[in-house]
XYZ file of C-alpha atoms in Angstrom:
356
model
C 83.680 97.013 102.919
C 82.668 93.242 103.983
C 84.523 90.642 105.195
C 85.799 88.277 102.132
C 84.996 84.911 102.615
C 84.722 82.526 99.596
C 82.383 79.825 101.166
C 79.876 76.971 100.018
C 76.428 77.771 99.503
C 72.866 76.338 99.500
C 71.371 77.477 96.456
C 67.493 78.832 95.508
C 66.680 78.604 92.202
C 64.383 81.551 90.785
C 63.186 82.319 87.180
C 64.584 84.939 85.572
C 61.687 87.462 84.426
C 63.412 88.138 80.973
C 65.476 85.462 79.628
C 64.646 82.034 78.624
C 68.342 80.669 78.993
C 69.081 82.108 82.163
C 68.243 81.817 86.236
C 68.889 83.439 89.247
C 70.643 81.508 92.251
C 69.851 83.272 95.614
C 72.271 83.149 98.202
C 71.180 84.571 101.365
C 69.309 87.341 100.080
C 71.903 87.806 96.985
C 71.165 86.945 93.779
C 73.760 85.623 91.089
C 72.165 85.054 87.169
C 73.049 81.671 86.001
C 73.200 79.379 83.264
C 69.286 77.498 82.858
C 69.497 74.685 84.116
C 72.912 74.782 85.910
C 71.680 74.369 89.613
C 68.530 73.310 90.974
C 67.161 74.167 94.282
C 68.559 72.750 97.409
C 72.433 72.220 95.494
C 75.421 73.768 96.778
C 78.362 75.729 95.154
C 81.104 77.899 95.383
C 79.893 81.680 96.393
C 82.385 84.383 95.540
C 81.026 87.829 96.273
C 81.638 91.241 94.976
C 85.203 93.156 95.145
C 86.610 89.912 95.047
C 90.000 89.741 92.888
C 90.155 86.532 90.666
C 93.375 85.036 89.333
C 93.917 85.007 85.511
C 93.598 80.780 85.236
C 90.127 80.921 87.554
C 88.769 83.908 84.983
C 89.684 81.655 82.001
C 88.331 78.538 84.325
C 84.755 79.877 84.507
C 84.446 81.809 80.956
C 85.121 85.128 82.420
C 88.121 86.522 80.402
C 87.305 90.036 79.786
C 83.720 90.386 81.469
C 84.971 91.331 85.006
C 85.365 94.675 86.305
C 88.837 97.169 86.708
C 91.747 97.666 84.711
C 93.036 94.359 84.466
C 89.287 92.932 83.993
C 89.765 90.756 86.970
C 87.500 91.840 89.615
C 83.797 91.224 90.539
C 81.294 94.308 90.410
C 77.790 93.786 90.271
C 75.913 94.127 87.426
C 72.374 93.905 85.495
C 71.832 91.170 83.126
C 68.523 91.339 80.920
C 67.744 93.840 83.587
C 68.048 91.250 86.602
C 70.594 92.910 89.571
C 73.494 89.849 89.428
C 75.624 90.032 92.643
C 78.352 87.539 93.143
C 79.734 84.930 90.840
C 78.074 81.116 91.458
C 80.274 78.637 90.439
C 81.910 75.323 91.375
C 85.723 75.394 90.162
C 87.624 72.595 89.583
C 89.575 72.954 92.621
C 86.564 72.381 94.295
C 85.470 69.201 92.483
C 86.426 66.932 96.136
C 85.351 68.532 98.357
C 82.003 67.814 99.826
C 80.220 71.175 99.588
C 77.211 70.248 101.921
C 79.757 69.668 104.818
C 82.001 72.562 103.591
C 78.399 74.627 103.630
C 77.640 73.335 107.172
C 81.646 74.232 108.460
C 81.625 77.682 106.807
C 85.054 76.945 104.946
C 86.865 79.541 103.154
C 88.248 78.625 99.771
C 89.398 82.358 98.768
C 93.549 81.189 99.382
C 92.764 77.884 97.909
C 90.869 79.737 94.548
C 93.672 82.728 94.922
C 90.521 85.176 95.390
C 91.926 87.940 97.337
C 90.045 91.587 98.777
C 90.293 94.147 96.074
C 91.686 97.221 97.669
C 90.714 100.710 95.963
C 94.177 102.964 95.654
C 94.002 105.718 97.944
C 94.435 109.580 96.224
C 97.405 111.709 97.821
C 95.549 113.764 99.429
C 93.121 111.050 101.632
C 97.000 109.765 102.207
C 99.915 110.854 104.548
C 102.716 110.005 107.197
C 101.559 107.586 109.228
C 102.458 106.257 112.809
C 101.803 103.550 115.207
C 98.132 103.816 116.555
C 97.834 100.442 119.088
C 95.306 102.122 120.747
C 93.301 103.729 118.533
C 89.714 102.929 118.511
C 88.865 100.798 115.134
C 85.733 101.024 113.339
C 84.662 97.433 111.821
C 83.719 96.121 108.418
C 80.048 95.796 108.649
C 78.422 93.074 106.763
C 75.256 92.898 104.279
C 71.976 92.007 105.214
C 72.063 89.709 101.829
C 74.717 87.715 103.147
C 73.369 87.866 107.013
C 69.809 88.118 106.719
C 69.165 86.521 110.343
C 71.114 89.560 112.255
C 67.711 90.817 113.301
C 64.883 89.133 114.568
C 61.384 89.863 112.369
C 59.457 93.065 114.273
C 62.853 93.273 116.138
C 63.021 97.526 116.741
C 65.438 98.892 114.660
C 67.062 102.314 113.389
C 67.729 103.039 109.671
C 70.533 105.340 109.045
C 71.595 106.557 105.563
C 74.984 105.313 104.248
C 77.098 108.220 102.903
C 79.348 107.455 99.671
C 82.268 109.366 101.515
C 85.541 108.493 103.383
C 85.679 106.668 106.959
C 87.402 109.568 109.450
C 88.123 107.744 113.099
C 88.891 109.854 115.806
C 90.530 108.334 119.398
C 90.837 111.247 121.662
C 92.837 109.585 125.148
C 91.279 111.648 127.845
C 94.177 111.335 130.179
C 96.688 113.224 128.054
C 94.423 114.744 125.554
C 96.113 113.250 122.472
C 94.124 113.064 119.147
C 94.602 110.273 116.776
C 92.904 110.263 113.438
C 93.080 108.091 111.065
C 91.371 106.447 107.696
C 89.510 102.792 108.148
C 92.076 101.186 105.939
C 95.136 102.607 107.308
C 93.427 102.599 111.025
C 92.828 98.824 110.418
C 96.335 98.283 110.342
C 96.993 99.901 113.645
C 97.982 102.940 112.055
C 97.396 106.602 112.280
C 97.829 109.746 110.050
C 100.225 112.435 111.150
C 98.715 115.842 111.399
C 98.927 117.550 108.364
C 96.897 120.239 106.958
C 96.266 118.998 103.754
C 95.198 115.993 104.814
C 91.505 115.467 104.256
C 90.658 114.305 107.798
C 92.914 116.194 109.624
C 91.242 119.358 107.523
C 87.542 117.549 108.374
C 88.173 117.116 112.399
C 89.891 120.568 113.235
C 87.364 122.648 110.946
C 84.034 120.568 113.115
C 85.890 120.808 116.483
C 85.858 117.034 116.718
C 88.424 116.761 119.294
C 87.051 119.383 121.844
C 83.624 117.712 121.618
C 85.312 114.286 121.953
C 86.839 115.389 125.052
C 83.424 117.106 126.796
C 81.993 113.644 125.625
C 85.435 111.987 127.882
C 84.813 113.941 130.932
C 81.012 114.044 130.961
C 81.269 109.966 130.602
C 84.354 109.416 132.755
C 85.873 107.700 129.855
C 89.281 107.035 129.037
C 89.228 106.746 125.600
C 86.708 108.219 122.847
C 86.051 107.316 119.246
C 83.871 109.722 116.905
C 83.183 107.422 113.734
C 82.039 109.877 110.208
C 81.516 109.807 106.625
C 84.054 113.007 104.979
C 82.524 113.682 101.559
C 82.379 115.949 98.744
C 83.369 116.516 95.768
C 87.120 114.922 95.232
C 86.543 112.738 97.873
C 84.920 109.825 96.186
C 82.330 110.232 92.693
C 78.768 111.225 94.603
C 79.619 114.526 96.170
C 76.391 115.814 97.929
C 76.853 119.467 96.992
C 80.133 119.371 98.857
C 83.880 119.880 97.930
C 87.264 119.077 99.438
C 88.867 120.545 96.695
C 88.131 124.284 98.097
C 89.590 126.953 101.348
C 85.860 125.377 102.660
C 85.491 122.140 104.876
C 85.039 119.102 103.158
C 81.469 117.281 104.037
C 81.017 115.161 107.439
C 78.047 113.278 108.984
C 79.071 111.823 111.994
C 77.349 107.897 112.516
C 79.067 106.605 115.502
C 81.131 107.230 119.195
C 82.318 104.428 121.374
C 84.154 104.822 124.611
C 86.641 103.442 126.942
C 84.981 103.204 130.573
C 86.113 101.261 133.406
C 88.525 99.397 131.060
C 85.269 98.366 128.776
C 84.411 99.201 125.004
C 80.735 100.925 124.814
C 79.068 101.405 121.662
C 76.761 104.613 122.347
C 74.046 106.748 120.926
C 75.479 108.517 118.697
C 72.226 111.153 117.668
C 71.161 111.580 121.262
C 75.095 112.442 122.130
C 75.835 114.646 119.272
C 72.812 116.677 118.928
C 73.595 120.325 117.986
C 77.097 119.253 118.466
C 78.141 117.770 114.916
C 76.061 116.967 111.772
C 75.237 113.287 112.098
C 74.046 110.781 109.066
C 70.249 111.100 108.617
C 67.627 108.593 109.947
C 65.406 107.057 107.191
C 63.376 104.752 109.502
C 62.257 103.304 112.978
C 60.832 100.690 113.169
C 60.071 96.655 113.647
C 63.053 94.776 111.499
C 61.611 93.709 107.679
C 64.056 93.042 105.275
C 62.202 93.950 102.201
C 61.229 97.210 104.054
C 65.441 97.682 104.364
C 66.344 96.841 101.247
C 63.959 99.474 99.664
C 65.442 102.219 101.872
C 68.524 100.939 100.277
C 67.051 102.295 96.731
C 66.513 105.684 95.657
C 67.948 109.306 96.145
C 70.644 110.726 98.587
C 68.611 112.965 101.532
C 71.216 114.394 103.228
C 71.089 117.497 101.520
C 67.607 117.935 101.230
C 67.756 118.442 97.227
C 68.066 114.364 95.958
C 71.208 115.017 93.957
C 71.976 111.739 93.020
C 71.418 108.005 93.942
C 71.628 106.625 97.198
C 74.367 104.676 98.422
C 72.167 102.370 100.144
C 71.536 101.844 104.590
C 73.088 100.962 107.517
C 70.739 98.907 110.047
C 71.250 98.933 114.213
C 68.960 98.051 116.902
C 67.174 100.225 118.664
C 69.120 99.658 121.838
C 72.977 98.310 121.202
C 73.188 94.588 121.598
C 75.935 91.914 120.611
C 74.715 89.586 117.551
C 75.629 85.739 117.825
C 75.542 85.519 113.985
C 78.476 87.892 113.803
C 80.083 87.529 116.574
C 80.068 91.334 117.319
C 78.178 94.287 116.927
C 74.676 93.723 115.665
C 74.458 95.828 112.642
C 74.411 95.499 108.784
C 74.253 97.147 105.706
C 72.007 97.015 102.429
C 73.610 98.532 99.563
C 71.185 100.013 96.544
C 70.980 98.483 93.065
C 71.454 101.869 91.601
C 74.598 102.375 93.489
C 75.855 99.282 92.614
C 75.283 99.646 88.790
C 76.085 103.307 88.305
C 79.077 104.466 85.820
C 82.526 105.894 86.748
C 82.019 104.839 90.508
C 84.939 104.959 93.213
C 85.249 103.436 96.312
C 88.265 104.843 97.972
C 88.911 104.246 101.852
């Protein structure tokens, strides 16, 4: 998932293709739909993105009671309107109504403790769960951000690789060279500093023993001279989240894994490395779409259409993930330069889960 920030935005106005009362309010390269006649080009307002959780009296503030997504109807999930892809909610709350937005715009504030907006976190099934234990040194993987909200990552004609994103489960792996201890963990328990005890019925523990992950992890360690390595993949299948890709973790078989990442410790200093080129033969890896000079419209129709990893198009695409062709840091995010782009289809489909 991305970062939450509730922040101020600089709005575009578009028409919307099939409805006279409403608009569309691009932010970045998202697109909210909007009252007619609500905004205008060039005026700023409150931008609070999807998976954001919304207190009851801001829901009743902006008209929302019982048109948000989940349980309690309180969270933000994208959806079509008149057949228009509406990301986000556009808005300028009452809490809001001194503050200069053009400055707040220009600062990059964050109003989501003012609002009461918090993260919404997906509960996590028993058996993606487990003991834990403190993991200060395990390896982290990061919360990459959309291209809609950071189109200026990449350069135009900048080289770039286009990876599928897998609808799956986030394994890390830290393997410490020096005493050949394995840590794996979960991103959402990992980014607390945590990792999972082994445990057999755990779904990554079950995922990294049945693909070897910590013997190749440690050839990768001694071939590199590294202290520490991190092997970064999607575990899917059936049971795992609601697009399975022909695979189960319900069965005496292996769940699904695509490997899309390995960093590693090396004279004290984190390298992010090429993860095809090091893994080749070794451990299925996420499948390339593209390669090619940066375009954002060429990215975010990747994002669309059917899953390839297993050859047979089973069902939608979750969307990309975009890197440059050779690993560089990105001033706009101040870290890794990479971002996602995450299909319409995917966004909109029925009886989705998003478990980490």
């Amino acid at each position: 998932m991305s970062t939450l920030r509730v922040t101020a935005e600089r709005l575009t106005i578009l028409e919307h293709p099939n409805a006279d009362a409403l608009e569309l309010a691009q932010v970045g390269l998202y697109r909210a739909v909007v009252a007619k006649g609500a905004y205008r080009t060039g005026d700023f307002a409150c931008y609070i993105p999807e998976q954001s959780v919304l207190p009851s009296e801001l829901i009743e503030e902006l008209g929302l009671t019982g048109r948000l997504a989940g349980g309690k109807a309180d969270r933000v999930k994208a959806v079509r309107l008149r057949g228009e892809l509406s990301q986000g909610i556009v808005c300028r709350p009452r809490a809001l109504a001194e503050v200069d937005l053009t400055r707040a715009a220009e600062e990059g504030t964050d109003f989501a403790a003012l609002l009461g907006v918090t993260k919404w976190v997906p509960p996590v099934p028993t058996s993606m769960s487990g003991e834990v234990e403190a993991a200060p040194d395990l390896l982290p993987w990061v919360d990459i951000e959309n291209l809609k909200r950071f189109p200026d990552v990449f350069e135009p004609g900048e080289p770039v690789v286009v990876t599928e994103k897998l609808h799956g489960s986030c394994c890390l792996l830290t393997l410490h060279a020096e005493t050949g201890t394995v840590q794996v963990s979960s991103k959402g328990v990992g980014a607390q500093g945590l990792a999972l005890k082994e445990d057999g019925r755990n779904l990554y523990w079950r995922a990294v023993r049945a693909y070897g992950i910590p013997e190749l992890a440690a050839r990768i360690a001694d071939r590199l001279g590294a202290s520490r390595v991190g092997i970064f993949g999607e575990v899917f299948g059936d049971g795992v989240q609601d697009l399975g890709y022909g695979a189960s973790s319900r069965t005496e078989q292996p769940p699904g894994y695509a490997a899309f990442d390995v960093s590693a410790v090396i004279d004290g200093q984190l390298h992010w490395l090429d993860a095809p080129r090091l893994l080749a033969g070794e451990l299925p890896v996420v499948p390339e779409l593209w390669r090619g000079p940066f375009d954002a419209a060429r990215v975010l129709e990747l994002a669309e259409g059917r899953e390839t990893i297993t050859g047979r198009h089973l069902h939608t695409r979750e969307g990309v993930v975009v890197r440059p062709a050779v690993e560089r840091h990105s001033p706009v995010l101040g870290g890794r330069a990479i971002v996602k782009a995450v299909g319409g289809g995917y966004l909109t489909r029925k009886g989705g889960t998003e478990y980490e």
